mmCIF file of C-alpha atoms in Angstrom:
data_model
loop_
_atom_site.group_PDB
_atom_site.id
_atom_site.type_symbol
_atom_site.label_atom_id
_atom_site.label_comp_id
_atom_site.label_asym_id
_atom_site.label_seq_id
_atom_site.Cartn_x
_atom_site.Cartn_y
_atom_site.Cartn_z
ATOM 1 C CA UNK A 1 0.004 -0.050 0.027
ATOM 2 C CA UNK A 2 1.509 3.256 -1.070
ATOM 3 C CA UNK A 3 0.153 6.743 -0.422
ATOM 4 C CA UNK A 4 -0.743 8.672 -3.541
ATOM 5 C CA UNK A 5 0.485 12.311 -3.602
ATOM 6 C CA UNK A 6 -2.049 14.501 -1.835
ATOM 7 C CA UNK A 7 -4.755 15.388 -4.470
ATOM 8 C CA UNK A 8 -7.349 18.066 -4.000
ATOM 9 C CA UNK A 9 -10.547 18.777 -5.825
ATOM 10 C CA UNK A 10 -9.925 20.960 -8.800
ATOM 11 C CA UNK A 11 -6.307 19.697 -9.279
ATOM 12 C CA UNK A 12 -5.232 18.713 -12.771
ATOM 13 C CA UNK A 13 -4.492 15.030 -12.468
ATOM 14 C CA UNK A 14 -3.045 14.578 -16.008
ATOM 15 C CA UNK A 15 -2.995 16.071 -19.396
ATOM 16 C CA UNK A 16 -2.050 14.835 -22.837
ATOM 17 C CA UNK A 17 -1.503 16.780 -26.069
ATOM 18 C CA UNK A 18 -1.732 14.803 -29.338
ATOM 19 C CA UNK A 19 -0.471 15.381 -32.826
ATOM 20 C CA UNK A 20 -2.984 16.175 -35.629
ATOM 21 C CA UNK A 21 -5.463 13.348 -36.428
ATOM 22 C CA UNK A 22 -4.555 11.620 -39.750
ATOM 23 C CA UNK A 23 -6.381 9.352 -42.232
ATOM 24 C CA UNK A 24 -3.773 6.643 -41.428
ATOM 25 C CA UNK A 25 -4.707 6.672 -37.771
ATOM 26 C CA UNK A 26 -8.382 6.306 -38.587
ATOM 27 C CA UNK A 27 -7.646 3.375 -40.886
ATOM 28 C CA UNK A 28 -5.432 1.724 -38.334
ATOM 29 C CA UNK A 29 -8.041 2.198 -35.623
ATOM 30 C CA UNK A 30 -10.748 0.635 -37.805
ATOM 31 C CA UNK A 31 -8.508 -2.401 -38.174
ATOM 32 C CA UNK A 32 -7.355 -2.563 -34.559
ATOM 33 C CA UNK A 33 -10.798 -1.997 -33.128
ATOM 34 C CA UNK A 34 -12.786 -4.204 -35.481
ATOM 35 C CA UNK A 35 -15.134 -1.266 -36.090
ATOM 36 C CA UNK A 36 -15.315 -1.262 -39.940
ATOM 37 C CA UNK A 37 -18.000 1.402 -40.157
ATOM 38 C CA UNK A 38 -17.065 2.985 -43.529
ATOM 39 C CA UNK A 39 -18.036 6.596 -42.573
ATOM 40 C CA UNK A 40 -14.572 6.816 -40.833
ATOM 41 C CA UNK A 41 -12.422 5.309 -43.510
ATOM 42 C CA UNK A 42 -14.096 5.569 -46.882
ATOM 43 C CA UNK A 43 -14.307 9.062 -48.254
ATOM 44 C CA UNK A 44 -16.714 7.986 -50.980
ATOM 45 C CA UNK A 45 -19.123 6.601 -48.422
ATOM 46 C CA UNK A 46 -18.760 9.819 -46.280
ATOM 47 C CA UNK A 47 -19.586 11.987 -49.290
ATOM 48 C CA UNK A 48 -22.665 9.785 -50.167
ATOM 49 C CA UNK A 49 -23.763 10.311 -46.533
ATOM 50 C CA UNK A 50 -23.535 14.038 -46.955
ATOM 51 C CA UNK A 51 -20.319 14.486 -44.966
ATOM 52 C CA UNK A 52 -17.419 16.703 -46.390
ATOM 53 C CA UNK A 53 -14.924 14.052 -45.304
ATOM 54 C CA UNK A 54 -14.372 11.064 -43.062
ATOM 55 C CA UNK A 55 -14.263 11.891 -39.301
ATOM 56 C CA UNK A 56 -12.772 10.105 -36.342
ATOM 57 C CA UNK A 57 -14.388 7.279 -34.546
ATOM 58 C CA UNK A 58 -15.678 8.516 -31.169
ATOM 59 C CA UNK A 59 -14.110 5.455 -29.499
ATOM 60 C CA UNK A 60 -10.741 6.366 -30.932
ATOM 61 C CA UNK A 61 -10.839 9.546 -28.990
ATOM 62 C CA UNK A 62 -12.130 7.813 -25.950
ATOM 63 C CA UNK A 63 -9.222 5.303 -26.272
ATOM 64 C CA UNK A 64 -6.866 8.291 -26.016
ATOM 65 C CA UNK A 65 -8.609 9.156 -22.743
ATOM 66 C CA UNK A 66 -8.042 5.585 -21.671
ATOM 67 C CA UNK A 67 -4.275 6.059 -22.504
ATOM 68 C CA UNK A 68 -4.274 9.171 -20.407
ATOM 69 C CA UNK A 69 -5.500 7.115 -17.435
ATOM 70 C CA UNK A 70 -3.288 4.126 -17.901
ATOM 71 C CA UNK A 71 -0.222 6.436 -18.194
ATOM 72 C CA UNK A 72 -0.950 7.759 -14.753
ATOM 73 C CA UNK A 73 -2.623 4.886 -12.858
ATOM 74 C CA UNK A 74 -2.600 1.061 -13.050
ATOM 75 C CA UNK A 75 -5.404 -0.294 -15.206
ATOM 76 C CA UNK A 76 -6.458 -2.347 -12.183
ATOM 77 C CA UNK A 77 -7.437 0.854 -10.431
ATOM 78 C CA UNK A 78 -10.103 1.748 -12.995
ATOM 79 C CA UNK A 79 -13.584 1.177 -11.679
ATOM 80 C CA UNK A 80 -15.757 3.161 -14.088
ATOM 81 C CA UNK A 81 -15.176 5.173 -17.267
ATOM 82 C CA UNK A 82 -17.740 7.064 -19.273
ATOM 83 C CA UNK A 83 -17.938 9.698 -21.963
ATOM 84 C CA UNK A 84 -20.375 11.737 -23.860
ATOM 85 C CA UNK A 85 -19.514 12.478 -27.556
ATOM 86 C CA UNK A 86 -20.237 16.270 -27.985
ATOM 87 C CA UNK A 87 -18.789 17.094 -31.383
ATOM 88 C CA UNK A 88 -17.083 15.269 -34.259
ATOM 89 C CA UNK A 89 -13.317 15.058 -34.321
ATOM 90 C CA UNK A 90 -12.044 15.932 -37.790
ATOM 91 C CA UNK A 91 -8.811 15.177 -39.754
ATOM 92 C CA UNK A 92 -6.077 17.567 -38.560
ATOM 93 C CA UNK A 93 -7.645 18.298 -35.296
ATOM 94 C CA UNK A 94 -5.039 18.701 -32.521
ATOM 95 C CA UNK A 95 -6.571 17.250 -29.341
ATOM 96 C CA UNK A 96 -5.727 18.224 -25.788
ATOM 97 C CA UNK A 97 -6.968 15.802 -23.114
ATOM 98 C CA UNK A 98 -7.425 16.859 -19.454
ATOM 99 C CA UNK A 99 -8.347 14.917 -16.288
ATOM 100 C CA UNK A 100 -9.345 17.069 -13.312
ATOM 101 C CA UNK A 101 -9.991 15.796 -9.734
ATOM 102 C CA UNK A 102 -13.725 16.229 -9.189
ATOM 103 C CA UNK A 103 -14.389 14.183 -5.977
ATOM 104 C CA UNK A 104 -12.533 12.134 -3.397
ATOM 105 C CA UNK A 105 -14.703 9.406 -1.980
ATOM 106 C CA UNK A 106 -14.861 6.029 -0.176
ATOM 107 C CA UNK A 107 -16.769 3.131 -1.645
ATOM 108 C CA UNK A 108 -16.669 -0.681 -1.222
ATOM 109 C CA UNK A 109 -13.890 -0.349 1.363
ATOM 110 C CA UNK A 110 -11.464 1.690 -0.740
ATOM 111 C CA UNK A 111 -10.500 5.261 -1.269
ATOM 112 C CA UNK A 112 -11.445 6.484 -4.731
ATOM 113 C CA UNK A 113 -11.135 9.521 -6.870
ATOM 114 C CA UNK A 114 -13.600 10.740 -9.520
ATOM 115 C CA UNK A 115 -11.992 12.548 -12.460
ATOM 116 C CA UNK A 116 -13.756 14.933 -14.834
ATOM 117 C CA UNK A 117 -12.449 14.266 -18.340
ATOM 118 C CA UNK A 118 -12.427 16.715 -21.269
ATOM 119 C CA UNK A 119 -11.127 16.658 -24.864
ATOM 120 C CA UNK A 120 -10.794 19.931 -26.710
ATOM 121 C CA UNK A 121 -9.391 20.739 -30.149
ATOM 122 C CA UNK A 122 -7.040 23.445 -31.202
ATOM 123 C CA UNK A 123 -9.904 26.083 -31.258
ATOM 124 C CA UNK A 124 -11.042 25.108 -27.741
ATOM 125 C CA UNK A 125 -14.088 23.243 -29.015
ATOM 126 C CA UNK A 126 -15.059 20.418 -26.633
ATOM 127 C CA UNK A 127 -15.299 17.090 -28.339
ATOM 128 C CA UNK A 128 -15.873 14.776 -25.388
ATOM 129 C CA UNK A 129 -16.794 15.106 -21.735
ATOM 130 C CA UNK A 130 -16.488 12.248 -19.404
ATOM 131 C CA UNK A 131 -15.738 10.776 -15.983
ATOM 132 C CA UNK A 132 -13.555 8.064 -14.504
ATOM 133 C CA UNK A 133 -13.434 6.466 -11.028
ATOM 134 C CA UNK A 134 -10.016 5.361 -9.935
ATOM 135 C CA UNK A 135 -9.114 3.450 -6.820
ATOM 136 C CA UNK A 136 -6.315 5.195 -4.872
ATOM 137 C CA UNK A 137 -3.244 3.635 -3.266
ATOM 138 C CA UNK A 138 -2.870 0.630 -5.597
ATOM 139 C CA UNK A 139 0.324 -0.515 -7.212
ATOM 140 C CA UNK A 140 0.049 -2.656 -10.340
ATOM 141 C CA UNK A 141 -1.837 -5.660 -8.859
ATOM 142 C CA UNK B 1 -38.465 4.854 -37.434
ATOM 143 C CA UNK B 2 -36.731 2.041 -35.601
ATOM 144 C CA UNK B 3 -39.169 -0.843 -34.610
ATOM 145 C CA UNK B 4 -39.958 -0.110 -30.902
ATOM 146 C CA UNK B 5 -40.837 -3.810 -30.421
ATOM 147 C CA UNK B 6 -37.063 -4.378 -30.105
ATOM 148 C CA UNK B 7 -37.143 -2.704 -26.631
ATOM 149 C CA UNK B 8 -36.177 -5.390 -24.194
ATOM 150 C CA UNK B 9 -34.824 -7.729 -26.846
ATOM 151 C CA UNK B 10 -31.846 -9.724 -25.713
ATOM 152 C CA UNK B 11 -29.553 -11.033 -28.479
ATOM 153 C CA UNK B 12 -27.965 -14.497 -28.408
ATOM 154 C CA UNK B 13 -24.766 -14.335 -26.331
ATOM 155 C CA UNK B 14 -21.444 -14.921 -28.148
ATOM 156 C CA UNK B 15 -17.986 -15.736 -26.889
ATOM 157 C CA UNK B 16 -14.739 -14.057 -27.913
ATOM 158 C CA UNK B 17 -11.225 -15.028 -27.132
ATOM 159 C CA UNK B 18 -9.009 -12.224 -25.986
ATOM 160 C CA UNK B 19 -5.871 -12.342 -28.121
ATOM 161 C CA UNK B 20 -2.417 -10.818 -27.438
ATOM 162 C CA UNK B 21 -2.012 -9.633 -31.008
ATOM 163 C CA UNK B 22 -5.290 -7.716 -30.857
ATOM 164 C CA UNK B 23 -4.174 -5.973 -27.634
ATOM 165 C CA UNK B 24 -0.799 -5.094 -29.104
ATOM 166 C CA UNK B 25 -2.356 -3.773 -32.355
ATOM 167 C CA UNK B 26 -4.889 -1.693 -30.442
ATOM 168 C CA UNK B 27 -2.267 -0.346 -27.957
ATOM 169 C CA UNK B 28 0.103 0.650 -30.671
ATOM 170 C CA UNK B 29 -2.701 2.311 -32.723
ATOM 171 C CA UNK B 30 -3.589 4.533 -29.778
ATOM 172 C CA UNK B 31 0.106 5.309 -29.017
ATOM 173 C CA UNK B 32 -0.066 3.512 -25.665
ATOM 174 C CA UNK B 33 3.321 3.890 -23.920
ATOM 175 C CA UNK B 34 2.738 1.759 -20.817
ATOM 176 C CA UNK B 35 4.628 -1.464 -21.721
ATOM 177 C CA UNK B 36 2.348 -3.749 -19.845
ATOM 178 C CA UNK B 37 -0.024 -3.597 -22.839
ATOM 179 C CA UNK B 38 2.509 -4.638 -25.442
ATOM 180 C CA UNK B 39 5.280 -6.555 -23.679
ATOM 181 C CA UNK B 40 4.352 -9.851 -21.954
ATOM 182 C CA UNK B 41 7.551 -9.674 -19.818
ATOM 183 C CA UNK B 42 6.573 -6.325 -18.550
ATOM 184 C CA UNK B 43 3.002 -7.519 -17.957
ATOM 185 C CA UNK B 44 4.266 -10.552 -16.005
ATOM 186 C CA UNK B 45 6.626 -8.385 -13.965
ATOM 187 C CA UNK B 46 3.671 -6.217 -13.031
ATOM 188 C CA UNK B 47 1.759 -9.323 -11.866
ATOM 189 C CA UNK B 48 -0.612 -9.818 -14.785
ATOM 190 C CA UNK B 49 -1.296 -13.349 -16.213
ATOM 191 C CA UNK B 50 -0.720 -11.940 -19.699
ATOM 192 C CA UNK B 51 -1.165 -8.639 -21.492
ATOM 193 C CA UNK B 52 -4.119 -6.731 -19.756
ATOM 194 C CA UNK B 53 -6.855 -5.314 -21.921
ATOM 195 C CA UNK B 54 -6.777 -1.486 -22.330
ATOM 196 C CA UNK B 55 -9.815 0.141 -20.771
ATOM 197 C CA UNK B 56 -12.016 0.692 -23.848
ATOM 198 C CA UNK B 57 -11.096 -2.446 -25.845
ATOM 199 C CA UNK B 58 -14.075 -4.443 -24.544
ATOM 200 C CA UNK B 59 -16.246 -2.200 -26.781
ATOM 201 C CA UNK B 60 -14.060 -3.436 -29.716
ATOM 202 C CA UNK B 61 -14.301 -7.126 -28.770
ATOM 203 C CA UNK B 62 -18.094 -6.661 -28.789
ATOM 204 C CA UNK B 63 -17.679 -6.419 -32.585
ATOM 205 C CA UNK B 64 -15.629 -9.678 -32.772
ATOM 206 C CA UNK B 65 -18.713 -11.827 -32.633
ATOM 207 C CA UNK B 66 -19.700 -14.229 -35.500
ATOM 208 C CA UNK B 67 -21.580 -11.345 -37.170
ATOM 209 C CA UNK B 68 -19.963 -8.105 -36.123
ATOM 210 C CA UNK B 69 -22.758 -5.799 -37.236
ATOM 211 C CA UNK B 70 -25.724 -8.042 -36.299
ATOM 212 C CA UNK B 71 -27.018 -5.548 -33.750
ATOM 213 C CA UNK B 72 -27.016 -2.737 -36.271
ATOM 214 C CA UNK B 73 -28.426 -4.829 -39.086
ATOM 215 C CA UNK B 74 -31.261 -6.336 -37.035
ATOM 216 C CA UNK B 75 -32.380 -2.934 -35.814
ATOM 217 C CA UNK B 76 -31.933 -1.456 -39.328
ATOM 218 C CA UNK B 77 -29.422 1.212 -38.188
ATOM 219 C CA UNK B 78 -27.787 2.910 -41.161
ATOM 220 C CA UNK B 79 -24.122 3.817 -40.810
ATOM 221 C CA UNK B 80 -24.638 6.880 -42.939
ATOM 222 C CA UNK B 81 -26.924 8.323 -40.296
ATOM 223 C CA UNK B 82 -25.402 6.763 -37.097
ATOM 224 C CA UNK B 83 -23.486 8.633 -34.421
ATOM 225 C CA UNK B 84 -22.169 7.413 -31.037
ATOM 226 C CA UNK B 85 -23.820 9.577 -28.345
ATOM 227 C CA UNK B 86 -22.449 8.175 -25.030
ATOM 228 C CA UNK B 87 -20.405 5.180 -23.882
ATOM 229 C CA UNK B 88 -19.793 3.835 -20.369
ATOM 230 C CA UNK B 89 -17.892 1.034 -18.851
ATOM 231 C CA UNK B 90 -18.207 -0.404 -15.280
ATOM 232 C CA UNK B 91 -15.058 -2.558 -14.809
ATOM 233 C CA UNK B 92 -15.326 -5.337 -12.120
ATOM 234 C CA UNK B 93 -11.794 -6.529 -12.803
ATOM 235 C CA UNK B 94 -9.043 -6.392 -15.410
ATOM 236 C CA UNK B 95 -9.188 -8.852 -18.310
ATOM 237 C CA UNK B 96 -6.025 -10.488 -19.634
ATOM 238 C CA UNK B 97 -5.088 -12.090 -22.980
ATOM 239 C CA UNK B 98 -6.052 -15.774 -23.083
ATOM 240 C CA UNK B 99 -9.407 -15.304 -21.472
ATOM 241 C CA UNK B 100 -12.752 -16.179 -23.156
ATOM 242 C CA UNK B 101 -15.474 -13.671 -22.660
ATOM 243 C CA UNK B 102 -19.177 -13.972 -23.256
ATOM 244 C CA UNK B 103 -21.039 -10.874 -24.453
ATOM 245 C CA UNK B 104 -24.830 -10.509 -24.009
ATOM 246 C CA UNK B 105 -26.384 -7.444 -25.678
ATOM 247 C CA UNK B 106 -29.816 -6.013 -24.795
ATOM 248 C CA UNK B 107 -31.809 -3.257 -26.385
ATOM 249 C CA UNK B 108 -32.582 -1.364 -23.164
ATOM 250 C CA UNK B 109 -34.465 1.439 -24.777
ATOM 251 C CA UNK B 110 -35.437 3.159 -27.976
ATOM 252 C CA UNK B 111 -36.751 6.768 -28.011
ATOM 253 C CA UNK B 112 -36.770 9.928 -30.084
ATOM 254 C CA UNK B 113 -36.419 13.646 -29.755
ATOM 255 C CA UNK B 114 -37.322 16.610 -31.981
ATOM 256 C CA UNK B 115 -40.431 14.954 -33.415
ATOM 257 C CA UNK B 116 -38.421 11.890 -34.591
ATOM 258 C CA UNK B 117 -35.534 13.858 -36.166
ATOM 259 C CA UNK B 118 -33.225 12.098 -33.716
ATOM 260 C CA UNK B 119 -33.705 8.525 -32.487
ATOM 261 C CA UNK B 120 -31.772 6.949 -29.666
ATOM 262 C CA UNK B 121 -30.926 3.351 -29.063
ATOM 263 C CA UNK B 122 -29.631 2.437 -25.604
ATOM 264 C CA UNK B 123 -27.699 -0.851 -25.725
ATOM 265 C CA UNK B 124 -26.640 -2.569 -22.529
ATOM 266 C CA UNK B 125 -23.961 -5.313 -22.718
ATOM 267 C CA UNK B 126 -22.909 -7.637 -19.988
ATOM 268 C CA UNK B 127 -19.523 -9.298 -20.211
ATOM 269 C CA UNK B 128 -18.914 -12.491 -18.288
ATOM 270 C CA UNK B 129 -15.841 -14.721 -17.870
ATOM 271 C CA UNK B 130 -15.632 -18.475 -18.324
ATOM 272 C CA UNK B 131 -16.773 -19.103 -14.753
ATOM 273 C CA UNK B 132 -19.870 -17.002 -15.452
ATOM 274 C CA UNK B 133 -18.674 -14.090 -13.269
ATOM 275 C CA UNK B 134 -19.296 -10.594 -14.465
ATOM 276 C CA UNK B 135 -16.172 -8.711 -15.626
ATOM 277 C CA UNK B 136 -17.841 -5.567 -16.947
ATOM 278 C CA UNK B 137 -21.083 -3.780 -17.898
ATOM 279 C CA UNK B 138 -21.101 -1.545 -20.934
ATOM 280 C CA UNK B 139 -23.779 0.954 -22.015
ATOM 281 C CA UNK B 140 -23.821 2.519 -25.487
ATOM 282 C CA UNK B 141 -26.135 5.278 -26.668
ATOM 283 C CA UNK B 142 -26.480 5.289 -30.397
ATOM 284 C CA UNK B 143 -27.981 8.172 -32.272
ATOM 285 C CA UNK B 144 -29.832 8.014 -35.630
ATOM 286 C CA UNK B 145 -30.120 11.293 -37.608
ATOM 287 C CA UNK B 146 -33.387 11.162 -39.568
ATOM 288 C CA UNK B 147 -33.500 14.883 -40.348
#
């Protein structure tokens, strides 16, 4: 049992700045995820659907939020993880991910922290909002 | 309009094997830097039985069933008009490569807003291990743009 550094409500727990979203990433994510929905990888399909271009899978952006969490806490600490998709992420968007301490609580015999999650693009437009519950004081397993 | 008689419908469960290669491919695609997701030596050193599953990959394995798009096709959901509205995971424990997971999908609700211009499908998926114990509950809100 280790003691996590003192965290207070409102503290920034972690941030991540990502390079611009590329077509290659969307194609690789389609393959890696098994989500072959053509709206994200086939510009002809996107045009026929009335879109100007392909756009990122929402779960691709949520996966980046997962990476933000697993870079800063063991995956065994994750109790719950949720997002709302507020706006489409487009090619070239430069995303910044932020996790902010929203609540410190005790549940099921352990200390936990609720994080507010946000993803914004280079113009400050919010793409995702979310929350994660992490158990505190755990090492990897 | 989506047939409301699907509300409450539970699809036949299907079982998926969690494969190391899929975890590595997923981890590399999202730029995961924690080596436990790609290097089994690092995973073992950290105490995992094999590579652990990244937090959102259960959603992906849900599309590894015998007919990946069965849910969408049965409900008549058109990818040209489909958006993902919300997604949540309640994790009971970490899953590692080599496990076999059973997914059970339920149409929890179907409703519309703006006089039917937007329809919403709430899907609830339970994920159980080989012993029948729950490993996670997933909720997906899917949005159909009819406007």
